[in-house]
XYZ file of N, CA and C in Angstrom:
369
model
N -19.105 -4.446 3.345
C -17.701 -4.636 4.121
C -18.573 -6.595 4.013
N -17.627 -6.764 4.708
C -17.954 -8.510 4.966
C -19.086 -8.529 5.790
N -19.232 -8.008 7.337
C -20.281 -7.907 8.048
C -21.801 -7.581 7.598
N -21.593 -6.331 6.270
C -22.977 -6.029 6.250
C -22.996 -4.862 5.130
N -22.490 -6.098 4.180
C -22.012 -6.541 2.154
C -23.370 -5.234 1.686
N -23.304 -4.219 1.207
C -23.669 -3.940 0.125
C -24.114 -3.939 -1.440
N -25.335 -4.079 -1.473
C -25.321 -4.293 -3.220
C -25.611 -3.724 -4.074
N -25.721 -3.297 -5.172
C -26.366 -2.375 -5.739
C -27.169 -2.926 -6.832
N -27.842 -2.668 -7.255
C -28.130 -2.843 -8.281
C -29.476 -1.521 -9.004
N -29.634 -2.368 -10.232
C -29.139 -0.478 -11.540
C -31.078 -0.167 -11.008
N -31.142 1.451 -10.679
C -32.197 1.397 -11.122
C -33.868 1.528 -11.244
N -33.226 0.444 -12.659
C -34.573 1.070 -13.089
C -35.153 -0.659 -12.277
N -34.616 -1.171 -12.319
C -34.955 -2.930 -11.091
C -36.253 -2.371 -9.967
N -37.508 -2.195 -10.396
C -37.858 -2.283 -9.267
C -38.278 -3.146 -7.743
N -38.422 -2.857 -6.714
C -38.335 -3.738 -5.643
C -39.833 -4.588 -5.730
N -39.419 -5.411 -5.700
C -40.521 -6.810 -5.283
C -41.649 -6.919 -6.684
N -40.215 -6.738 -7.390
C -40.982 -7.522 -9.339
C -39.390 -8.770 -9.026
N -39.961 -9.152 -10.552
C -39.641 -10.171 -10.515
C -38.167 -10.349 -11.236
N -37.898 -9.548 -11.899
C -36.473 -9.078 -12.173
C -35.743 -8.670 -10.954
N -36.808 -8.080 -10.342
C -35.126 -7.572 -8.782
C -34.809 -8.404 -8.430
N -36.315 -9.317 -8.176
C -35.959 -10.627 -7.323
C -34.719 -11.258 -7.664
N -34.742 -12.078 -8.839
C -33.742 -12.556 -9.493
C -32.354 -11.656 -9.294
N -32.714 -10.286 -9.847
C -31.373 -9.761 -9.823
C -30.803 -9.908 -8.232
N -31.637 -9.948 -7.387
C -31.085 -9.919 -6.029
C -30.567 -10.720 -5.579
N -31.365 -12.146 -5.771
C -30.778 -13.510 -5.278
C -29.078 -14.111 -5.930
N -28.918 -13.401 -7.672
C -27.736 -13.508 -7.726
C -26.685 -12.697 -7.787
N -26.651 -11.459 -7.037
C -25.790 -11.150 -6.002
C -25.720 -11.340 -4.891
N -26.728 -12.152 -4.502
C -26.485 -12.881 -2.759
C -25.688 -13.455 -2.521
N -25.790 -14.853 -4.012
C -25.226 -15.635 -4.258
C -23.880 -15.915 -4.425
N -23.335 -14.843 -5.522
C -22.169 -13.923 -4.772
C -21.338 -13.801 -3.405
N -21.824 -13.444 -3.592
C -21.658 -13.122 -1.674
C -22.064 -14.081 -0.438
N -22.346 -15.544 -0.674
C -21.991 -16.547 -0.222
C -20.877 -17.493 -0.615
N -20.740 -17.276 -1.893
C -19.535 -17.529 -2.440
C -18.373 -17.271 -1.989
N -18.141 -15.529 -2.253
C -16.612 -15.303 -1.273
C -17.395 -15.220 -0.282
N -18.116 -15.620 0.543
C -17.716 -15.691 2.745
C -17.704 -17.878 2.511
N -18.494 -19.022 1.363
C -18.257 -19.911 1.860
C -15.920 -20.517 1.340
N -16.124 -19.054 0.337
C -14.312 -19.831 -0.364
C -13.812 -18.973 0.916
N -14.043 -18.317 1.463
C -13.306 -17.946 2.973
C -13.114 -18.264 4.045
N -14.038 -18.371 4.294
C -14.624 -20.568 5.308
C -13.102 -20.771 5.254
N -13.065 -21.270 3.881
C -12.615 -22.250 2.835
C -10.760 -22.328 3.772
N -10.834 -21.351 2.927
C -9.719 -21.332 2.680
C -8.343 -20.121 3.834
N -9.634 -19.799 4.390
C -8.621 -18.788 5.520
C -7.774 -19.863 6.708
N -8.251 -20.692 7.039
C -7.512 -21.745 7.781
C -5.834 -22.430 7.058
N -6.911 -22.328 5.895
C -5.136 -22.306 5.154
C -4.517 -21.405 5.035
N -4.621 -20.406 4.711
C -3.981 -19.361 4.239
C -3.223 -18.681 5.849
N -4.425 -19.094 6.586
C -3.309 -18.488 8.164
C -2.226 -19.442 8.849
N -2.210 -20.707 8.004
C -1.126 -21.450 8.169
C -0.024 -21.487 7.629
N -0.221 -21.302 6.220
C 0.982 -20.974 6.008
C 1.879 -19.856 6.058
N 0.795 -17.966 6.860
C 1.433 -17.328 6.791
C 2.227 -16.908 8.513
N 1.839 -18.516 9.274
C 2.323 -18.786 10.932
C 3.568 -19.498 10.113
N 3.459 -20.333 9.190
C 5.411 -20.349 8.775
C 6.172 -19.325 7.692
N 5.660 -18.732 7.227
C 6.332 -17.632 6.373
C 6.246 -16.482 7.425
N 6.517 -16.472 8.453
C 6.214 -15.102 9.677
C 7.308 -16.326 10.510
N 7.637 -17.962 10.043
C 8.679 -18.145 10.663
C 9.746 -18.095 10.556
N 9.985 -17.891 9.052
C 10.443 -17.895 7.846
C 11.668 -17.206 7.691
N 10.874 -15.614 7.264
C 11.709 -14.558 7.327
C 12.245 -14.410 8.173
N 13.551 -14.221 8.455
C 13.858 -13.406 10.432
C 14.203 -11.865 9.904
N 14.422 -11.363 11.724
C 14.207 -10.293 10.968
C 15.577 -9.297 10.524
N 15.680 -9.022 10.209
C 16.972 -7.707 9.365
C 17.382 -6.955 11.632
N 18.491 -7.399 11.416
C 19.355 -6.142 12.161
C 19.939 -4.946 11.329
N 19.527 -3.385 12.464
C 19.947 -2.311 11.963
C 20.496 -1.686 12.820
N 21.986 -1.127 12.741
C 22.488 -0.016 13.400
C 22.303 1.127 13.685
N 21.140 1.513 12.284
C 20.853 3.333 12.470
C 19.216 3.195 12.084
N 18.541 3.907 12.858
C 17.563 4.158 13.034
C 16.860 4.854 11.538
N 17.619 5.522 10.901
C 17.203 5.617 9.618
C 17.132 4.142 8.626
N 17.996 3.727 9.260
C 17.033 2.202 7.659
C 15.801 1.630 8.442
N 15.541 1.911 9.352
C 13.833 0.999 10.355
C 13.371 1.574 8.420
N 13.301 2.103 7.616
C 12.201 2.519 6.343
C 12.621 1.378 5.580
N 14.081 1.291 5.487
C 14.284 0.196 3.937
C 14.410 -1.326 4.168
N 15.032 -1.566 5.669
C 13.822 -2.500 6.884
C 13.547 -3.132 6.141
N 12.018 -2.111 6.431
C 10.878 -2.219 6.626
C 10.495 -2.714 5.552
N 11.143 -1.948 3.967
C 10.389 -2.847 2.612
C 10.976 -3.708 2.030
N 11.736 -3.746 2.453
C 12.979 -5.259 2.769
C 11.631 -6.697 3.181
N 11.410 -6.522 3.857
C 10.501 -7.701 5.072
C 9.376 -7.413 4.378
N 8.841 -6.207 4.223
C 7.202 -6.107 3.600
C 7.457 -6.581 1.453
N 8.832 -7.014 1.719
C 9.125 -7.460 -0.090
C 8.878 -9.450 -0.210
N 9.033 -9.043 1.511
C 9.950 -11.014 1.226
C 8.652 -11.582 1.349
N 7.938 -10.598 2.407
C 6.506 -11.413 2.293
C 5.128 -11.481 1.641
N 5.174 -10.544 0.900
C 4.178 -10.054 -0.236
C 5.136 -10.931 -1.225
N 6.122 -11.804 -1.559
C 6.555 -13.133 -2.247
C 6.604 -13.737 -1.674
N 6.101 -14.407 -0.835
C 5.235 -15.204 0.095
C 4.547 -15.711 -0.095
N 3.931 -14.976 0.178
C 2.124 -15.244 0.472
C 2.037 -14.675 -0.749
N 2.018 -13.733 -1.266
C 2.141 -13.387 -2.663
C 1.151 -14.875 -3.791
N 1.994 -15.416 -4.282
C 1.159 -17.249 -4.767
C -0.065 -17.927 -3.858
N 0.082 -17.761 -2.397
C -1.207 -18.154 -1.959
C -2.374 -17.501 -1.946
N -2.076 -16.312 -2.122
C -3.438 -14.709 -2.317
C -3.634 -15.149 -4.007
N -2.558 -15.178 -5.183
C -3.048 -15.589 -6.232
C -3.949 -16.707 -6.262
N -3.210 -17.987 -6.039
C -4.241 -19.406 -5.891
C -5.789 -18.982 -5.591
N -5.715 -18.292 -4.117
C -7.056 -18.446 -4.314
C -7.887 -17.372 -4.746
N -7.348 -15.945 -5.696
C -8.411 -15.315 -6.033
C -8.382 -16.051 -6.846
N -7.594 -16.916 -7.996
C -7.751 -17.442 -9.344
C -8.910 -19.020 -8.515
N -9.098 -19.685 -8.131
C -10.387 -20.729 -6.812
C -12.072 -20.466 -6.840
N -11.620 -18.724 -6.584
C -12.895 -17.661 -6.315
C -13.449 -17.319 -7.620
N -12.617 -16.656 -8.406
C -13.090 -16.890 -9.751
C -13.145 -17.688 -11.061
N -12.989 -19.342 -10.385
C -13.385 -20.529 -11.089
C -14.886 -20.449 -10.610
N -15.112 -20.084 -8.637
C -16.477 -21.043 -8.826
C -17.727 -19.505 -8.996
N -17.164 -18.156 -9.557
C -18.325 -17.286 -9.344
C -18.594 -17.658 -11.313
N -17.614 -17.773 -11.950
C -18.263 -17.786 -13.326
C -18.330 -18.979 -13.000
N -19.291 -19.585 -12.078
C -20.203 -20.713 -12.376
C -21.317 -20.031 -12.508
N -21.645 -18.924 -12.205
C -22.430 -18.050 -11.642
C -22.635 -17.011 -13.033
N -21.592 -16.646 -13.357
C -21.368 -15.646 -14.617
C -21.182 -16.558 -15.610
N -22.122 -16.092 -16.004
C -22.026 -17.462 -17.476
C -23.293 -16.825 -17.959
N -23.086 -17.711 -19.757
C -23.942 -17.419 -20.524
C -25.452 -18.273 -20.043
N -25.111 -19.618 -20.017
C -25.891 -20.559 -19.354
C -26.846 -19.594 -18.417
N -26.246 -19.725 -17.776
C -26.700 -19.776 -16.057
C -27.456 -17.658 -16.580
N -26.859 -17.321 -16.980
C -28.061 -15.905 -17.259
C -29.333 -15.985 -17.980
N -28.995 -16.984 -19.146
C -30.107 -16.741 -19.590
C -31.418 -17.755 -18.433
N -30.501 -19.023 -17.513
C -31.894 -19.422 -17.635
C -32.904 -18.582 -15.709
N -31.695 -17.455 -15.674
C -31.814 -17.274 -14.556
C -32.586 -15.816 -15.293
N -33.158 -15.461 -16.407
C -33.823 -14.254 -17.278
C -34.778 -15.149 -17.808
N -34.972 -16.853 -18.146
C -36.253 -17.926 -17.988
C -37.253 -17.267 -16.445
N -36.279 -17.205 -15.474
C -37.276 -17.181 -14.551
C -38.850 -17.042 -14.631
N -37.746 -15.150 -15.089
C -39.194 -14.036 -14.903
C -40.286 -14.674 -16.222
N -39.099 -14.684 -17.443
C -40.386 -15.081 -17.878
C -41.934 -15.890 -17.885
N -40.745 -17.104 -16.818
C -42.140 -18.300 -17.047
C -43.474 -17.314 -15.986
N -42.624 -17.024 -14.856
C -43.037 -16.397 -13.989
C -44.264 -15.472 -14.152
N -44.038 -14.372 -15.418
C -44.688 -13.329 -16.633
C -45.719 -14.584 -17.027
N -45.523 -15.037 -17.409
C -46.771 -16.101 -18.578
C -47.370 -16.737 -18.038
N -47.431 -17.404 -16.319
C -47.601 -18.022 -15.513
C -48.928 -17.410 -14.263
N -47.823 -15.589 -14.683
C -49.120 -14.554 -14.111
C -50.543 -14.499 -15.196
N -49.503 -14.851 -15.920
C -51.155 -13.743 -17.573
C -51.903 -15.177 -17.334
N -51.814 -16.887 -17.216
C -52.960 -16.823 -16.649
C -53.694 -17.484 -16.026
N -53.623 -16.841 -14.995
C -54.170 -16.794 -14.143
C -55.260 -15.999 -13.975
């Protein structure tokens, strides 16, 4: 959920180890990116949805057995209008997530624990 997200990590990672903490921080950063993206885009999406809802006109039906068909038509219209906005949001979100999920960042994160363990041995 958005209010109380659950982060799953491999059970081989033991709490309070450097590796566990780095993985948790990585996943928490993903959640922070998601939250920031939603906070940024929701007002824009809301604005467009309000405009779209003003543009799509209700359908007149004469018989109750036309309700399902009318609902399907209106749903398709909404999806056709809103779909590109949602796809643009998802594309931007994936671009931001990609800044975290890439070879150089994985190497940097992996090196953190190597450096930490090396420093611990010197103590």
